PDB file of N, CA, C and O in Angstrom:
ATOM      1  N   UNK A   1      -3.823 -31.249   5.135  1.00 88.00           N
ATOM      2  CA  UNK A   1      -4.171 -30.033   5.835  1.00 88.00           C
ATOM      3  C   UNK A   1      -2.988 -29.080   5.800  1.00 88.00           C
ATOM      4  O   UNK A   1      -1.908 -29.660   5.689  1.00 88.00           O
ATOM      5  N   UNK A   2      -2.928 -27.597   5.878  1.00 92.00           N
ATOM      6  CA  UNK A   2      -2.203 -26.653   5.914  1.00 92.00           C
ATOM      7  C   UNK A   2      -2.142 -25.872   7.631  1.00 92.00           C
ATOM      8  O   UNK A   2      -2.838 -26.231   8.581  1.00 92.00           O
ATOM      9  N   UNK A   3      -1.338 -24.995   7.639  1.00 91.00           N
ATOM     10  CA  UNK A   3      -1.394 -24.384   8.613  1.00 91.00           C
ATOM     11  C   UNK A   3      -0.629 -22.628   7.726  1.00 91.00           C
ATOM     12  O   UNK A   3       0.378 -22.525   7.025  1.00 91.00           O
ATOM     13  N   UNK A   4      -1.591 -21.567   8.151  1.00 92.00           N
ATOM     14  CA  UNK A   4      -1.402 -20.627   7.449  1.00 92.00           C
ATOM     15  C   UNK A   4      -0.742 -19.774   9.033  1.00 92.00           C
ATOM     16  O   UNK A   4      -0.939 -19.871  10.244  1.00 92.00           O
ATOM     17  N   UNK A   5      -0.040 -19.096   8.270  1.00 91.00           N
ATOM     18  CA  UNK A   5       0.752 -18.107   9.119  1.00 91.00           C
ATOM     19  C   UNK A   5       0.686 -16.989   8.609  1.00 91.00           C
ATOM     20  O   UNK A   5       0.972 -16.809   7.425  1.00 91.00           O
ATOM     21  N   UNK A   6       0.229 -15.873   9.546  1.00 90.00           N
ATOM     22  CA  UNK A   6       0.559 -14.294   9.216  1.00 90.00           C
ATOM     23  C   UNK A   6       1.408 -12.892  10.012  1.00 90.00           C
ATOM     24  O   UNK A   6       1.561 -13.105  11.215  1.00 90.00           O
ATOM     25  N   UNK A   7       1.792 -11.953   9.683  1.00 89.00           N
ATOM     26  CA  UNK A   7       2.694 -10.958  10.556  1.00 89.00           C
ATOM     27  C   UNK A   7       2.115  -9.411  10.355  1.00 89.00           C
ATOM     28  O   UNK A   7       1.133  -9.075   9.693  1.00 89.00           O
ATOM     29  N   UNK A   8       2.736  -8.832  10.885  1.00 85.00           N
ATOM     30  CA  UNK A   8       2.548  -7.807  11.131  1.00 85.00           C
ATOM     31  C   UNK A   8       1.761  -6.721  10.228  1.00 85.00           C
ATOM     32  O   UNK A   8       0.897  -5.874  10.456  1.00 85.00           O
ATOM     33  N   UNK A   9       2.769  -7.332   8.630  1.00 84.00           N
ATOM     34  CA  UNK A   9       2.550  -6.557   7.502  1.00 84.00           C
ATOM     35  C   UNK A   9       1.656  -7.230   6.732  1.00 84.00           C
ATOM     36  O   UNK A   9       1.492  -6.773   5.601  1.00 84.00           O
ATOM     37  N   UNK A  10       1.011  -8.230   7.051  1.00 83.00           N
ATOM     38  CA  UNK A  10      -0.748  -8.873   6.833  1.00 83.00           C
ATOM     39  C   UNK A  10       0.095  -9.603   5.393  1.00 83.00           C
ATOM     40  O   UNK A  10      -0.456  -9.633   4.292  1.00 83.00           O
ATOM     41  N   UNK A  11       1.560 -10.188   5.647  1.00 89.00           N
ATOM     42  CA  UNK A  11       1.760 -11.275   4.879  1.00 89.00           C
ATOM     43  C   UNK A  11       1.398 -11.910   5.082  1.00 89.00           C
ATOM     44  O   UNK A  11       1.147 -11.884   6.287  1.00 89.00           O
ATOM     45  N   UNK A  12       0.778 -13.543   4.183  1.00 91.00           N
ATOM     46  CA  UNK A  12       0.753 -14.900   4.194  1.00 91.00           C
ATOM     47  C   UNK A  12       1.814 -15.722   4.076  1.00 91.00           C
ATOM     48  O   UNK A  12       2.731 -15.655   3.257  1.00 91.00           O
ATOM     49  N   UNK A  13       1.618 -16.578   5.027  1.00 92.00           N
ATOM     50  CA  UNK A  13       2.754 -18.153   4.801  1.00 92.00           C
ATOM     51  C   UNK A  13       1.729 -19.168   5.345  1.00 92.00           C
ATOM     52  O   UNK A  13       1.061 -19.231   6.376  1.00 92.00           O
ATOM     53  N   UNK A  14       1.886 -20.041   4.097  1.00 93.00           N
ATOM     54  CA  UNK A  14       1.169 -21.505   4.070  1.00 93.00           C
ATOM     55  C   UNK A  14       1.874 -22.797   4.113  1.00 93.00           C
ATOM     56  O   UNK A  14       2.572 -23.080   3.139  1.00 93.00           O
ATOM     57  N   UNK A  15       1.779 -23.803   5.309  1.00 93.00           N
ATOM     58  CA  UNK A  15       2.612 -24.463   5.227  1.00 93.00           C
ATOM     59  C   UNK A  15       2.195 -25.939   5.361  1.00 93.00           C
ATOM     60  O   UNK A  15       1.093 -26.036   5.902  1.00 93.00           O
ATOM     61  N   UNK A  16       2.829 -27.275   4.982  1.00 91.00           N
ATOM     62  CA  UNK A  16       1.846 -28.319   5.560  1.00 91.00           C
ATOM     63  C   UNK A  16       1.741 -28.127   6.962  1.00 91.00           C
ATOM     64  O   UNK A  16       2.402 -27.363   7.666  1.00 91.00           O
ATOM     65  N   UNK A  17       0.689 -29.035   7.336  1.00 89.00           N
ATOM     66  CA  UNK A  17       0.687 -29.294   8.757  1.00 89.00           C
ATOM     67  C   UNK A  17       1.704 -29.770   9.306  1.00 89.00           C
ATOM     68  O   UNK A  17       2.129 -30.865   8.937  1.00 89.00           O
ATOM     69  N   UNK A  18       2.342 -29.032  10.341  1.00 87.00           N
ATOM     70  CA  UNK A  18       3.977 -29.703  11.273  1.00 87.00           C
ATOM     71  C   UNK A  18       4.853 -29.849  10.555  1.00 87.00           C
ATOM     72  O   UNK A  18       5.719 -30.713  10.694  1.00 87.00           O
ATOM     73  N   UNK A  19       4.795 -29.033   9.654  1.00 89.00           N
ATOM     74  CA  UNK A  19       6.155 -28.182   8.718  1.00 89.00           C
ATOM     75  C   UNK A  19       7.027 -26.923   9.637  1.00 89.00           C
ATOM     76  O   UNK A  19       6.252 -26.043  10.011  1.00 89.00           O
ATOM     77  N   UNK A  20       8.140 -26.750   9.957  1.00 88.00           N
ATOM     78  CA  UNK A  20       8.821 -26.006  10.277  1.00 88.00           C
ATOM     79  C   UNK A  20       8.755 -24.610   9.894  1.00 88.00           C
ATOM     80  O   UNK A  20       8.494 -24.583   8.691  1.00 88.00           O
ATOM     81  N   UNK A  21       8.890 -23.246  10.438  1.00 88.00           N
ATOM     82  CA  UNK A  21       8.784 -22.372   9.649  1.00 88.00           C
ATOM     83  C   UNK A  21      10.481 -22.485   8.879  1.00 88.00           C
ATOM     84  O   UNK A  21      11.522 -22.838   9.433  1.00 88.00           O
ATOM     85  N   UNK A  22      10.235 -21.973   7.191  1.00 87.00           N
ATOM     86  CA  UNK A  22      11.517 -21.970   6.696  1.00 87.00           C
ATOM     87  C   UNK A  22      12.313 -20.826   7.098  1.00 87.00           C
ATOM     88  O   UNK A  22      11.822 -19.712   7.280  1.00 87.00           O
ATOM     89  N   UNK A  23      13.719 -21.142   7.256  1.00 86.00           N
ATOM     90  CA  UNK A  23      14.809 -20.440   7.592  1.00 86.00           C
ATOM     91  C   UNK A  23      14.519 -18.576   7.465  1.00 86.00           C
ATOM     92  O   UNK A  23      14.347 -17.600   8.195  1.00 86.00           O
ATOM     93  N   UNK A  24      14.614 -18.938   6.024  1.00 83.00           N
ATOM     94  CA  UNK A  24      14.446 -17.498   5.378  1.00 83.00           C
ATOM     95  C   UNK A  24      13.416 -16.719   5.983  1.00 83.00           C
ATOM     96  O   UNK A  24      13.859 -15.634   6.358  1.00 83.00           O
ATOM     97  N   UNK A  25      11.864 -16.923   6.278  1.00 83.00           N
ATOM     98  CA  UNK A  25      10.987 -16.351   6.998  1.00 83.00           C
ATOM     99  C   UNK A  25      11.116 -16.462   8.582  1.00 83.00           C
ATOM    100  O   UNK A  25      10.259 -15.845   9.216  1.00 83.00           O
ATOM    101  N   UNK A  26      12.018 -17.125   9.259  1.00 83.00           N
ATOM    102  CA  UNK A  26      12.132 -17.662  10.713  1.00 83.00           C
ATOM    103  C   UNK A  26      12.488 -15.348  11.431  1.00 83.00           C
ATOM    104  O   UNK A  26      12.174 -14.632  12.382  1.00 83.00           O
ATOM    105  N   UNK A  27      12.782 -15.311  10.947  1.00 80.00           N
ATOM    106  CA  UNK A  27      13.108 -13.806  11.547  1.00 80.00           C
ATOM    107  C   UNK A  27      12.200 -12.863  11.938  1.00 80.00           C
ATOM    108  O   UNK A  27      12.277 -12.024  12.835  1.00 80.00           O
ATOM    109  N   UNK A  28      10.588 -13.308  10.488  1.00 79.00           N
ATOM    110  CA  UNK A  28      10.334 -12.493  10.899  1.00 79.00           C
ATOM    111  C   UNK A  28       8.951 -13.225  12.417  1.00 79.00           C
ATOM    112  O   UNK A  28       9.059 -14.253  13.087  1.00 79.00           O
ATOM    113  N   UNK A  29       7.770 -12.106  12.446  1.00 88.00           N
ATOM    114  CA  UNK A  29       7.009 -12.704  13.942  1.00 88.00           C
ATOM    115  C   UNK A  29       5.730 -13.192  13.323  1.00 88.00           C
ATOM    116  O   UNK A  29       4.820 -12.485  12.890  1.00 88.00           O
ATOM    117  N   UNK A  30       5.801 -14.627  13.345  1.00 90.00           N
ATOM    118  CA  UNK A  30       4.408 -15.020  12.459  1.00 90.00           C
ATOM    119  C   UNK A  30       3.518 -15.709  13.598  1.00 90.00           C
ATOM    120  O   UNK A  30       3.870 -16.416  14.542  1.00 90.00           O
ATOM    121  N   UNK A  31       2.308 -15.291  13.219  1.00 90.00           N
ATOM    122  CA  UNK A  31       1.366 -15.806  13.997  1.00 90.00           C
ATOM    123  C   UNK A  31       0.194 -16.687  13.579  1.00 90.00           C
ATOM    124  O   UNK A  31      -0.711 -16.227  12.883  1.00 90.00           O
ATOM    125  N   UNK A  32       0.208 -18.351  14.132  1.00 89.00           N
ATOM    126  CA  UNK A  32      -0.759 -18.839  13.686  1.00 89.00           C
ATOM    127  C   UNK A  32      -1.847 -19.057  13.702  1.00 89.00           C
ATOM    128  O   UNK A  32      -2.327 -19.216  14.824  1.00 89.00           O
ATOM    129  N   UNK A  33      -3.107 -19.218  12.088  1.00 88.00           N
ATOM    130  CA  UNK A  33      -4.345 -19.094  12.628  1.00 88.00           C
ATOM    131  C   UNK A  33      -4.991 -20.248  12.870  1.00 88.00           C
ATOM    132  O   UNK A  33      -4.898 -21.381  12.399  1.00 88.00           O
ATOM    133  N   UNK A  34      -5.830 -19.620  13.901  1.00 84.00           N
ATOM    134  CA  UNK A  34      -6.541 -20.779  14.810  1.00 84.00           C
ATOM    135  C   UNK A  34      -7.463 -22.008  14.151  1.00 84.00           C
ATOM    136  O   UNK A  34      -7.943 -23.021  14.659  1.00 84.00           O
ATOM    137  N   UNK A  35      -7.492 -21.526  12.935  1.00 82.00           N
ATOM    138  CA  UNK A  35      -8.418 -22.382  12.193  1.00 82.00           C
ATOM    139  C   UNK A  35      -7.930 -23.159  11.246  1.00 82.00           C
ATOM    140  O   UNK A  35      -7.127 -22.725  10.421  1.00 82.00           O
ATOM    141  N   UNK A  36      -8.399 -24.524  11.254  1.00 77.00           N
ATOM    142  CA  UNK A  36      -7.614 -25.867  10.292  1.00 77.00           C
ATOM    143  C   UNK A  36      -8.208 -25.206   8.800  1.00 77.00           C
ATOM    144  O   UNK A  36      -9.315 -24.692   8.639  1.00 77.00           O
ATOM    145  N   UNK A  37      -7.070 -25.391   7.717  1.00 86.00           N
ATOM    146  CA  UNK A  37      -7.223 -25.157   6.647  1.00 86.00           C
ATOM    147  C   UNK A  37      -7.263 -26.708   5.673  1.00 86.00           C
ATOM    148  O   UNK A  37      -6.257 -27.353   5.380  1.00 86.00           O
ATOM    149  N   UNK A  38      -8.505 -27.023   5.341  1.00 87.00           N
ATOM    150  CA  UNK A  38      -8.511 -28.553   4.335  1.00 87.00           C
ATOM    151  C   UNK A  38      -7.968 -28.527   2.999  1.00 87.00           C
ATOM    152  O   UNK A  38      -7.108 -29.309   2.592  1.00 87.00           O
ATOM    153  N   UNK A  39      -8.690 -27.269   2.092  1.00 90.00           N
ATOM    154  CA  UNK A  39      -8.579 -26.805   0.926  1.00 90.00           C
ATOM    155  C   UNK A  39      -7.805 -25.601   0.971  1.00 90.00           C
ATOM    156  O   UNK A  39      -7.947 -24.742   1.842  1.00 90.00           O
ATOM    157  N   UNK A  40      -6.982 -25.544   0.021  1.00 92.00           N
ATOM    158  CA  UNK A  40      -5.948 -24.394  -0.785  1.00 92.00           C
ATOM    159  C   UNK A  40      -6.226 -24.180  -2.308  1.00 92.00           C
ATOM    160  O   UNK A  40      -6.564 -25.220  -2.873  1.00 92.00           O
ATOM    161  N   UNK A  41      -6.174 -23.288  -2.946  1.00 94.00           N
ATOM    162  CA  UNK A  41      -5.798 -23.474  -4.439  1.00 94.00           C
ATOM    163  C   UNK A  41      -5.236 -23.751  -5.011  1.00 94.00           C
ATOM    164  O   UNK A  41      -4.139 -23.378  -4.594  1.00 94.00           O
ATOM    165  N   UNK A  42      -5.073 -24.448  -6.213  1.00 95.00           N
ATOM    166  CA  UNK A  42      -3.881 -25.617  -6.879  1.00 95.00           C
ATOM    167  C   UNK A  42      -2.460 -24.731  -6.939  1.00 95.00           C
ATOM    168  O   UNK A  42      -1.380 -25.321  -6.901  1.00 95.00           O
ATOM    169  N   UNK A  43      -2.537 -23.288  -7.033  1.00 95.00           N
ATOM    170  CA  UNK A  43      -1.408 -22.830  -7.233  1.00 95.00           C
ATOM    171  C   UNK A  43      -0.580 -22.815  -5.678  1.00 95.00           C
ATOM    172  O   UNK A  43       0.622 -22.959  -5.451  1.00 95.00           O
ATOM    173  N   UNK A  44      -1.528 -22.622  -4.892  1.00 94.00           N
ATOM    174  CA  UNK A  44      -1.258 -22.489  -3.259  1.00 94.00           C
ATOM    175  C   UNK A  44      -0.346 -23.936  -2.920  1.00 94.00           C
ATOM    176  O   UNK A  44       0.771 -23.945  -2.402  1.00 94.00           O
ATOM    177  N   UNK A  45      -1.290 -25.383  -3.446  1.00 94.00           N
ATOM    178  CA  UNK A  45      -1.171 -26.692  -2.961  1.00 94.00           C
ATOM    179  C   UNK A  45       0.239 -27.101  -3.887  1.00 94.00           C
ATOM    180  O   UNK A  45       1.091 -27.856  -3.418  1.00 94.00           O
ATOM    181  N   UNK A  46       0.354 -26.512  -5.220  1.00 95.00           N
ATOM    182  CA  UNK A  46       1.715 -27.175  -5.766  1.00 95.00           C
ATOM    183  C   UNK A  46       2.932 -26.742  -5.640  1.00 95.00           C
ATOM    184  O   UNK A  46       3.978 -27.369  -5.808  1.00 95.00           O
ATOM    185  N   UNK A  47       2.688 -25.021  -5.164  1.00 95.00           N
ATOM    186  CA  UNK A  47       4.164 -24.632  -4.211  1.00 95.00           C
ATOM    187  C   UNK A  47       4.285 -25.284  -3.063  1.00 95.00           C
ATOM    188  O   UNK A  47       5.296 -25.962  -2.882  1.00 95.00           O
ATOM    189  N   UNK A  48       3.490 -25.220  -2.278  1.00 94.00           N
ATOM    190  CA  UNK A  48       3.882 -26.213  -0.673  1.00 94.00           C
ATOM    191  C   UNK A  48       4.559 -27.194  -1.373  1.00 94.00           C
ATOM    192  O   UNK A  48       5.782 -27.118  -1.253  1.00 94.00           O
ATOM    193  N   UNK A  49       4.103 -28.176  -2.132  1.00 94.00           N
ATOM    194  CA  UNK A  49       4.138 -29.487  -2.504  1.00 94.00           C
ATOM    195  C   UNK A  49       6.044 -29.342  -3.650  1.00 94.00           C
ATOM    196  O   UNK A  49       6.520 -30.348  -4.175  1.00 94.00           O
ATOM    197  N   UNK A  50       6.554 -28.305  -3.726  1.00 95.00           N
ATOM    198  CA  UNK A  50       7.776 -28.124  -4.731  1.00 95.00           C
ATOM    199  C   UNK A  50       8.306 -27.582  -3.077  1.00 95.00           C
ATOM    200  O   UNK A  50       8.481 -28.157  -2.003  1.00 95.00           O
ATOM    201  N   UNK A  51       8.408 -26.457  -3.468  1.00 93.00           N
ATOM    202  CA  UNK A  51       9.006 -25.655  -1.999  1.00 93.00           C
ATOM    203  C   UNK A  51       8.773 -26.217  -0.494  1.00 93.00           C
ATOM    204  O   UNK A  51       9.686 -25.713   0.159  1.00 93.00           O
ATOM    205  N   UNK A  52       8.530 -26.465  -0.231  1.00 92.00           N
ATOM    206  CA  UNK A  52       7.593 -26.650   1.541  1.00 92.00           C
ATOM    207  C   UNK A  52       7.003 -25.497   1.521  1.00 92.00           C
ATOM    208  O   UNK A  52       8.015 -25.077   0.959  1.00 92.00           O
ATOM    209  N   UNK A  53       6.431 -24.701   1.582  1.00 93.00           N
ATOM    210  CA  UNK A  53       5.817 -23.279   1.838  1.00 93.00           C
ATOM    211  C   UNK A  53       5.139 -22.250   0.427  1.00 93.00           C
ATOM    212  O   UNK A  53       5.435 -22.164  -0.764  1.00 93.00           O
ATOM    213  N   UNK A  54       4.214 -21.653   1.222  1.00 95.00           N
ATOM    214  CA  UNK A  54       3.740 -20.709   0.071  1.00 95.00           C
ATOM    215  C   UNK A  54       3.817 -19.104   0.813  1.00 95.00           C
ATOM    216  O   UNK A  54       3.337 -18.763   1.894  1.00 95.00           O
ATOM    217  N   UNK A  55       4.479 -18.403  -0.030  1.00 93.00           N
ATOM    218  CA  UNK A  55       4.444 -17.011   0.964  1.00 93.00           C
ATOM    219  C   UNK A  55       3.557 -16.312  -0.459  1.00 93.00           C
ATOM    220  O   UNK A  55       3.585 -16.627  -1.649  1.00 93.00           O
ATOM    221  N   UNK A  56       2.644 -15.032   0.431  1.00 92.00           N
ATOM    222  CA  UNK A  56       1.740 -14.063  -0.535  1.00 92.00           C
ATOM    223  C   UNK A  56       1.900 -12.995   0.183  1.00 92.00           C
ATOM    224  O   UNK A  56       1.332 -13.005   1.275  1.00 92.00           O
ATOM    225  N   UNK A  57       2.744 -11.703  -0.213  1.00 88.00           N
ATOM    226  CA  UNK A  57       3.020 -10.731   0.385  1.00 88.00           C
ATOM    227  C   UNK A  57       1.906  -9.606  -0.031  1.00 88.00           C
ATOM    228  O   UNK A  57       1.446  -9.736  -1.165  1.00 88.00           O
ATOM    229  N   UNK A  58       1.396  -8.460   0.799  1.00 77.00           N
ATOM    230  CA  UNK A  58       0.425  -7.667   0.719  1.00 77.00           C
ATOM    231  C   UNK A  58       0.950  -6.429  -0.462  1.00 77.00           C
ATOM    232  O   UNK A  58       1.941  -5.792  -0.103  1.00 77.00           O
ATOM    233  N   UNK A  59       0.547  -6.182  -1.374  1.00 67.00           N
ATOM    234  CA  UNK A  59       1.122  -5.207  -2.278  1.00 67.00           C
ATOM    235  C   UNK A  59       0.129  -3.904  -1.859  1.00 67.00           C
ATOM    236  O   UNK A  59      -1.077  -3.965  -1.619  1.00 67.00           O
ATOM    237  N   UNK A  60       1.051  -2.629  -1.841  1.00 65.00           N
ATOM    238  CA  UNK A  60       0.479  -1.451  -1.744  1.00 65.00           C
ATOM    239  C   UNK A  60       0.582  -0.721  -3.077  1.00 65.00           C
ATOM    240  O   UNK A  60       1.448  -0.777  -3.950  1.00 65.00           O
ATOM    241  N   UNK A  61      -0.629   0.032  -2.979  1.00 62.00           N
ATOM    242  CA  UNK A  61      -0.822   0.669  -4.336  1.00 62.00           C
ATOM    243  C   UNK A  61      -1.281   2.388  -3.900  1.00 62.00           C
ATOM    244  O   UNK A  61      -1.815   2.858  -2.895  1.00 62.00           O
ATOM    245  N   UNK A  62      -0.819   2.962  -5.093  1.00 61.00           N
ATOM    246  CA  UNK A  62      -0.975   4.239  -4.401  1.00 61.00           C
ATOM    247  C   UNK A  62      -2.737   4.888  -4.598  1.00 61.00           C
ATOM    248  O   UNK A  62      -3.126   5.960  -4.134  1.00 61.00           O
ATOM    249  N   UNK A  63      -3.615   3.866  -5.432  1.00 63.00           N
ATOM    250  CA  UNK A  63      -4.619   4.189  -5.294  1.00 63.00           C
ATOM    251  C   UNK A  63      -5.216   4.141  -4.040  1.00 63.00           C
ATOM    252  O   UNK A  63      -5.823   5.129  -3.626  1.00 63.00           O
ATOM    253  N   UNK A  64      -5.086   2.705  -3.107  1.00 55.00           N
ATOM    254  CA  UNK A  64      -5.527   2.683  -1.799  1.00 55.00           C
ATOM    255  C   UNK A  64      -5.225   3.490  -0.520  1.00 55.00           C
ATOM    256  O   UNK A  64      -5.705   3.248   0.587  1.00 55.00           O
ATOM    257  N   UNK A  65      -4.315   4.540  -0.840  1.00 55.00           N
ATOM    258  CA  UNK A  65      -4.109   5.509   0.194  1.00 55.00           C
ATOM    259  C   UNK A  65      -5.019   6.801  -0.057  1.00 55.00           C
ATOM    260  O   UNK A  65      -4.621   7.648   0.743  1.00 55.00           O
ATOM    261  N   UNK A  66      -5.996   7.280  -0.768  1.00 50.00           N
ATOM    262  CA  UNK A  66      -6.581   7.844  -0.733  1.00 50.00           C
ATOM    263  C   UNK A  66      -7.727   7.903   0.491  1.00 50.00           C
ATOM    264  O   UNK A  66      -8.588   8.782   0.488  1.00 50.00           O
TER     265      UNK A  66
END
């Protein structure tokens, strides 16, 4: 199982279950969601599984500000 974390700026962090948040992200204000995660995608499941964590940051594009 995972536990997904998100902030302000509608980043993702995916982590195992009762994994620590890592250092590097500890600063910023993550909030966890309420709902158990079973399944991830293999790319999602083999970073946790190398790194401890998966971060997916929100990219802005200048088409979507229209």
């Amino acid at each position: 199982m995972f536990d997904v974390y998100r902030n302000d700026k509608r980043d993702l962090l995916v982590l195992s279950t009762g994994s620590a948040v890592p250092v590097l992200y500890s600063a910023h204000k993550w909030r966890k969601s309420r709902k158990r995660v079973f399944k991830v995608s293999a790319e999602i499941r083999l970073a946790v599984q190398s790194q401890g964590y998966y971060v997916r940051r929100l990219r802005v594009t200048d088409k979507g500000l229209m």
